[in-house]
PDB file of C-alpha atoms and ligand atoms in Angstrom:
ATOM      1  CA  MET K   1     -44.000 -66.749 184.409  1.00  0.00           C
ATOM      2  CA  LYS K   2     -46.100 -69.908 184.476  1.00  0.00           C
ATOM      3  CA  ASN K   3     -44.517 -72.855 186.331  1.00  0.00           C
ATOM      4  CA  ILE K   4     -45.118 -76.423 185.158  1.00  0.00           C
ATOM      5  CA  LEU K   5     -44.143 -79.511 187.122  1.00  0.00           C
ATOM      6  CA  VAL K   6     -42.875 -82.601 185.273  1.00  0.00           C
ATOM      7  CA  LEU K   7     -42.980 -85.702 187.479  1.00  0.00           C
ATOM      8  CA  ASN K   8     -41.508 -89.103 186.656  1.00  0.00           C
ATOM      9  CA  GLY K   9     -42.098 -92.416 188.379  1.00  0.00           C
ATOM     10  CA  PRO K  10     -39.959 -95.504 188.919  1.00  0.00           C
ATOM     11  CA  ASN K  11     -37.072 -96.572 186.692  1.00  0.00           C
ATOM     12  CA  LEU K  12     -37.266 -93.498 184.461  1.00  0.00           C
ATOM     13  CA  ASN K  13     -33.916 -92.345 185.891  1.00  0.00           C
ATOM     14  CA  ARG K  14     -32.469 -95.298 183.919  1.00  0.00           C
ATOM     15  CA  LEU K  15     -33.530 -93.926 180.510  1.00  0.00           C
ATOM     16  CA  GLY K  16     -30.757 -94.377 177.975  1.00  0.00           C
ATOM     17  CA  SER K  17     -29.623 -97.741 179.329  1.00  0.00           C
ATOM     18  CA  ARG K  18     -33.034 -99.209 180.227  1.00  0.00           C
ATOM     19  CA  GLU K  19     -34.520-101.289 177.374  1.00  0.00           C
ATOM     20  CA  PRO K  20     -33.316 -98.844 174.665  1.00  0.00           C
ATOM     21  CA  ASP K  21     -35.307-100.780 172.050  1.00  0.00           C
ATOM     22  CA  VAL K  22     -38.488 -99.676 173.903  1.00  0.00           C
ATOM     23  CA  TYR K  23     -37.525 -96.334 175.491  1.00  0.00           C
ATOM     24  CA  GLY K  24     -34.804 -95.080 173.107  1.00  0.00           C
ATOM     25  CA  SER K  25     -31.184 -94.173 173.726  1.00  0.00           C
ATOM     26  CA  ALA K  26     -31.742 -90.635 175.065  1.00  0.00           C
ATOM     27  CA  THR K  27     -30.964 -90.436 178.784  1.00  0.00           C
ATOM     28  CA  TYR K  28     -32.972 -88.977 181.677  1.00  0.00           C
ATOM     29  CA  GLU K  29     -30.500 -86.058 181.678  1.00  0.00           C
ATOM     30  CA  ASP K  30     -31.290 -85.496 177.973  1.00  0.00           C
ATOM     31  CA  LEU K  31     -35.001 -85.417 178.847  1.00  0.00           C
ATOM     32  CA  VAL K  32     -34.467 -82.805 181.574  1.00  0.00           C
ATOM     33  CA  ALA K  33     -32.205 -80.636 179.383  1.00  0.00           C
ATOM     34  CA  GLY K  34     -34.621 -80.824 176.427  1.00  0.00           C
ATOM     35  CA  LEU K  35     -37.595 -79.783 178.572  1.00  0.00           C
ATOM     36  CA  ILE K  36     -35.736 -76.881 180.186  1.00  0.00           C
ATOM     37  CA  SER K  37     -34.690 -75.626 176.761  1.00  0.00           C
ATOM     38  CA  LEU K  38     -38.205 -76.001 175.257  1.00  0.00           C
ATOM     39  CA  ALA K  39     -39.724 -74.283 178.300  1.00  0.00           C
ATOM     40  CA  SER K  40     -37.519 -71.239 177.851  1.00  0.00           C
ATOM     41  CA  GLU K  41     -38.482 -71.128 174.149  1.00  0.00           C
ATOM     42  CA  LEU K  42     -42.171 -71.237 175.183  1.00  0.00           C
ATOM     43  CA  GLY K  43     -41.758 -68.632 177.939  1.00  0.00           C
ATOM     44  CA  VAL K  44     -42.644 -70.962 180.836  1.00  0.00           C
ATOM     45  CA  ALA K  45     -40.611 -72.490 183.672  1.00  0.00           C
ATOM     46  CA  VAL K  46     -40.393 -76.236 184.314  1.00  0.00           C
ATOM     47  CA  GLU K  47     -39.270 -78.242 187.279  1.00  0.00           C
ATOM     48  CA  VAL K  48     -38.463 -81.846 186.341  1.00  0.00           C
ATOM     49  CA  LYS K  49     -38.264 -84.529 189.057  1.00  0.00           C
ATOM     50  CA  GLN K  50     -38.014 -88.317 189.249  1.00  0.00           C
ATOM     51  CA  THR K  51     -38.535 -90.753 192.088  1.00  0.00           C
ATOM     52  CA  ASN K  52     -38.735 -94.490 192.561  1.00  0.00           C
ATOM     53  CA  ASP K  53     -40.878 -93.930 195.666  1.00  0.00           C
ATOM     54  CA  GLU K  54     -44.694 -93.915 195.380  1.00  0.00           C
ATOM     55  CA  ALA K  55     -45.126 -91.917 198.618  1.00  0.00           C
ATOM     56  CA  GLU K  56     -42.773 -89.197 197.393  1.00  0.00           C
ATOM     57  CA  LEU K  57     -44.635 -88.926 194.085  1.00  0.00           C
ATOM     58  CA  ILE K  58     -47.933 -88.570 195.975  1.00  0.00           C
ATOM     59  CA  GLU K  59     -46.446 -85.779 198.153  1.00  0.00           C
ATOM     60  CA  TRP K  60     -45.297 -83.930 195.020  1.00  0.00           C
ATOM     61  CA  LEU K  61     -48.838 -84.147 193.592  1.00  0.00           C
ATOM     62  CA  HIS K  62     -50.294 -82.762 196.839  1.00  0.00           C
ATOM     63  CA  ASN K  63     -47.817 -79.874 196.595  1.00  0.00           C
ATOM     64  CA  ALA K  64     -48.872 -79.267 192.967  1.00  0.00           C
ATOM     65  CA  ALA K  65     -52.514 -78.988 194.057  1.00  0.00           C
ATOM     66  CA  ASP K  66     -51.603 -76.666 196.965  1.00  0.00           C
ATOM     67  CA  ASN K  67     -49.375 -74.473 194.798  1.00  0.00           C
ATOM     68  CA  LYS K  68     -51.755 -74.490 191.808  1.00  0.00           C
ATOM     69  CA  LEU K  69     -49.317 -76.029 189.337  1.00  0.00           C
ATOM     70  CA  ASP K  70     -50.189 -77.867 186.136  1.00  0.00           C
ATOM     71  CA  VAL K  71     -48.481 -81.262 185.950  1.00  0.00           C
ATOM     72  CA  ILE K  72     -47.001 -83.527 183.294  1.00  0.00           C
ATOM     73  CA  LEU K  73     -46.811 -86.999 184.853  1.00  0.00           C
ATOM     74  CA  ASN K  74     -45.189 -90.183 183.626  1.00  0.00           C
ATOM     75  CA  PRO K  75     -46.418 -92.572 186.331  1.00  0.00           C
ATOM     76  CA  ALA K  76     -44.322 -95.433 184.818  1.00  0.00           C
ATOM     77  CA  ALA K  77     -45.390 -98.824 186.223  1.00  0.00           C
ATOM     78  CA  PHE K  78     -47.607 -97.130 188.857  1.00  0.00           C
ATOM     79  CA  THR K  79     -49.876 -96.290 185.896  1.00  0.00           C
ATOM     80  CA  HIS K  80     -51.209 -99.790 185.875  1.00  0.00           C
ATOM     81  CA  TYR K  81     -52.080-100.417 189.527  1.00  0.00           C
ATOM     82  CA  SER K  82     -51.618 -97.499 191.926  1.00  0.00           C
ATOM     83  CA  TYR K  83     -55.015 -96.336 193.172  1.00  0.00           C
ATOM     84  CA  ALA K  84     -53.176 -94.148 195.701  1.00  0.00           C
ATOM     85  CA  LEU K  85     -51.468 -92.306 192.843  1.00  0.00           C
ATOM     86  CA  ARG K  86     -54.760 -92.065 190.972  1.00  0.00           C
ATOM     87  CA  ASP K  87     -56.400 -90.452 194.015  1.00  0.00           C
ATOM     88  CA  ALA K  88     -53.509 -87.967 194.271  1.00  0.00           C
ATOM     89  CA  CYS K  89     -53.941 -87.097 190.568  1.00  0.00           C
ATOM     90  CA  ALA K  90     -57.663 -86.536 191.216  1.00  0.00           C
ATOM     91  CA  ILE K  91     -56.710 -84.071 193.976  1.00  0.00           C
ATOM     92  CA  VAL K  92     -54.721 -82.100 191.379  1.00  0.00           C
ATOM     93  CA  THR K  93     -57.402 -82.067 188.682  1.00  0.00           C
ATOM     94  CA  SER K  94     -60.258 -81.418 191.086  1.00  0.00           C
ATOM     95  CA  ALA K  95     -58.268 -78.416 192.384  1.00  0.00           C
ATOM     96  CA  GLY K  96     -58.705 -77.064 188.839  1.00  0.00           C
ATOM     97  CA  MET K  97     -55.186 -77.829 187.624  1.00  0.00           C
ATOM     98  CA  LYS K  98     -54.366 -79.686 184.427  1.00  0.00           C
ATOM     99  CA  LEU K  99     -52.579 -83.032 184.580  1.00  0.00           C
ATOM    100  CA  ILE K 100     -51.319 -84.683 181.406  1.00  0.00           C
ATOM    101  CA  GLU K 101     -50.388 -88.381 181.653  1.00  0.00           C
ATOM    102  CA  VAL K 102     -47.457 -89.125 179.343  1.00  0.00           C
ATOM    103  CA  HIS K 103     -45.705 -92.287 178.237  1.00  0.00           C
ATOM    104  CA  ILE K 104     -42.595 -92.695 176.134  1.00  0.00           C
ATOM    105  CA  SER K 105     -43.788 -95.985 174.675  1.00  0.00           C
ATOM    106  CA  ASN K 106     -47.334 -96.831 173.590  1.00  0.00           C
ATOM    107  CA  PRO K 107     -48.463 -99.098 176.442  1.00  0.00           C
ATOM    108  CA  HIS K 108     -51.417-100.323 174.355  1.00  0.00           C
ATOM    109  CA  SER K 109     -49.072-101.977 171.875  1.00  0.00           C
ATOM    110  CA  ARG K 110     -47.212-103.836 174.638  1.00  0.00           C
ATOM    111  CA  GLU K 111     -47.980-106.506 177.245  1.00  0.00           C
ATOM    112  CA  GLU K 112     -51.606-106.919 178.349  1.00  0.00           C
ATOM    113  CA  PHE K 113     -50.959-105.619 181.892  1.00  0.00           C
ATOM    114  CA  ARG K 114     -49.883-102.270 180.407  1.00  0.00           C
ATOM    115  CA  HIS K 115     -53.180-101.790 178.551  1.00  0.00           C
ATOM    116  CA  LYS K 116     -54.947-100.615 181.706  1.00  0.00           C
ATOM    117  CA  SER K 117     -54.199 -97.175 183.159  1.00  0.00           C
ATOM    118  CA  VAL K 118     -55.806 -96.378 186.503  1.00  0.00           C
ATOM    119  CA  ILE K 119     -54.660 -92.757 186.023  1.00  0.00           C
ATOM    120  CA  SER K 120     -56.224 -91.834 182.647  1.00  0.00           C
ATOM    121  CA  ALA K 121     -59.789 -91.386 183.959  1.00  0.00           C
ATOM    122  CA  VAL K 122     -58.664 -88.597 186.288  1.00  0.00           C
ATOM    123  CA  ALA K 123     -56.113 -87.016 183.921  1.00  0.00           C
ATOM    124  CA  THR K 124     -56.934 -84.026 181.745  1.00  0.00           C
ATOM    125  CA  GLY K 125     -55.425 -85.844 178.762  1.00  0.00           C
ATOM    126  CA  VAL K 126     -53.000 -88.574 177.741  1.00  0.00           C
ATOM    127  CA  ILE K 127     -50.062 -88.518 175.292  1.00  0.00           C
ATOM    128  CA  ALA K 128     -48.226 -91.777 174.591  1.00  0.00           C
ATOM    129  CA  GLY K 129     -45.972 -93.398 172.053  1.00  0.00           C
ATOM    130  CA  PHE K 130     -43.838 -90.507 170.799  1.00  0.00           C
ATOM    131  CA  GLY K 131     -40.643 -91.243 172.702  1.00  0.00           C
ATOM    132  CA  GLN K 132     -39.365 -88.325 174.773  1.00  0.00           C
ATOM    133  CA  ASP K 133     -41.370 -86.048 172.426  1.00  0.00           C
ATOM    134  CA  SER K 134     -44.486 -87.138 174.374  1.00  0.00           C
ATOM    135  CA  TYR K 135     -43.325 -84.757 177.126  1.00  0.00           C
ATOM    136  CA  ALA K 136     -42.611 -81.941 174.636  1.00  0.00           C
ATOM    137  CA  LEU K 137     -46.117 -82.244 173.179  1.00  0.00           C
ATOM    138  CA  ALA K 138     -47.595 -82.052 176.680  1.00  0.00           C
ATOM    139  CA  LEU K 139     -45.455 -79.035 177.553  1.00  0.00           C
ATOM    140  CA  ARG K 140     -46.536 -77.195 174.400  1.00  0.00           C
ATOM    141  CA  GLN K 141     -50.177 -77.849 175.309  1.00  0.00           C
ATOM    142  CA  LEU K 142     -49.799 -76.612 178.903  1.00  0.00           C
ATOM    143  CA  ALA K 143     -47.823 -73.551 177.782  1.00  0.00           C
ATOM    144  CA  HIS K 144     -50.816 -72.360 175.685  1.00  0.00           C
TER     145      HIS K 144
HETATM  146  C1  DQA S   1     -43.955 -96.064 180.626  1.00  0.00           C
HETATM  147  C2  DQA S   1     -44.797 -97.295 180.296  1.00  0.00           C
HETATM  148  C3  DQA S   1     -45.021 -98.138 181.536  1.00  0.00           C
HETATM  149  O1  DQA S   1     -45.779 -99.298 181.203  1.00  0.00           O
HETATM  150  C4  DQA S   1     -43.706 -98.589 182.112  1.00  0.00           C
HETATM  151  O2  DQA S   1     -43.912 -99.311 183.316  1.00  0.00           O
HETATM  152  C5  DQA S   1     -42.731 -97.486 182.312  1.00  0.00           C
HETATM  153  C6  DQA S   1     -42.649 -96.438 181.307  1.00  0.00           C
HETATM  154  C7  DQA S   1     -43.585 -95.244 179.366  1.00  0.00           C
HETATM  155  O3  DQA S   1     -43.161 -94.103 179.528  1.00  0.00           O
HETATM  156  O4  DQA S   1     -43.683 -95.760 178.246  1.00  0.00           O
HETATM  157  O5  DQA S   1     -41.941 -97.496 183.250  1.00  0.00           O
HETATM  158  O6  DQA S   1     -44.709 -95.217 181.486  1.00  0.00           O
END
């Protein structure tokens, strides 16, 4: 069975209570449960993780490259400035794995600083603006 890694950056553990007008009222636990259930429907396995620590996220990406895992990544605020995370994403995609950058909101319709992603150029693709369904769309694509 194909394994897919779903990685989440800072503050995404606060989904549900964090700015619900922007990120919706579904919690992080709802996100994890929804992805596990969709994965079993699609016949793939998912591991869903979240960290507020940039170094930890980078380690997880290195492990994805070493273990040949496709990745769904919501880099959260790191999207906009972390060249270290970008380089780790490039390690994954240049190892031949797919990496889909996802966002719950549409960063392009928000503050100016969110319009720039330093990740997108090294991602396989980007899905943004569909709430927690952004992850489901990415999972369906990787399960193909
Ligand atoms: C986000 C968008 C980012 O700008 C923000 O910093 C986040 C969440 C999203 O999923 O919409 O933390 O990645």
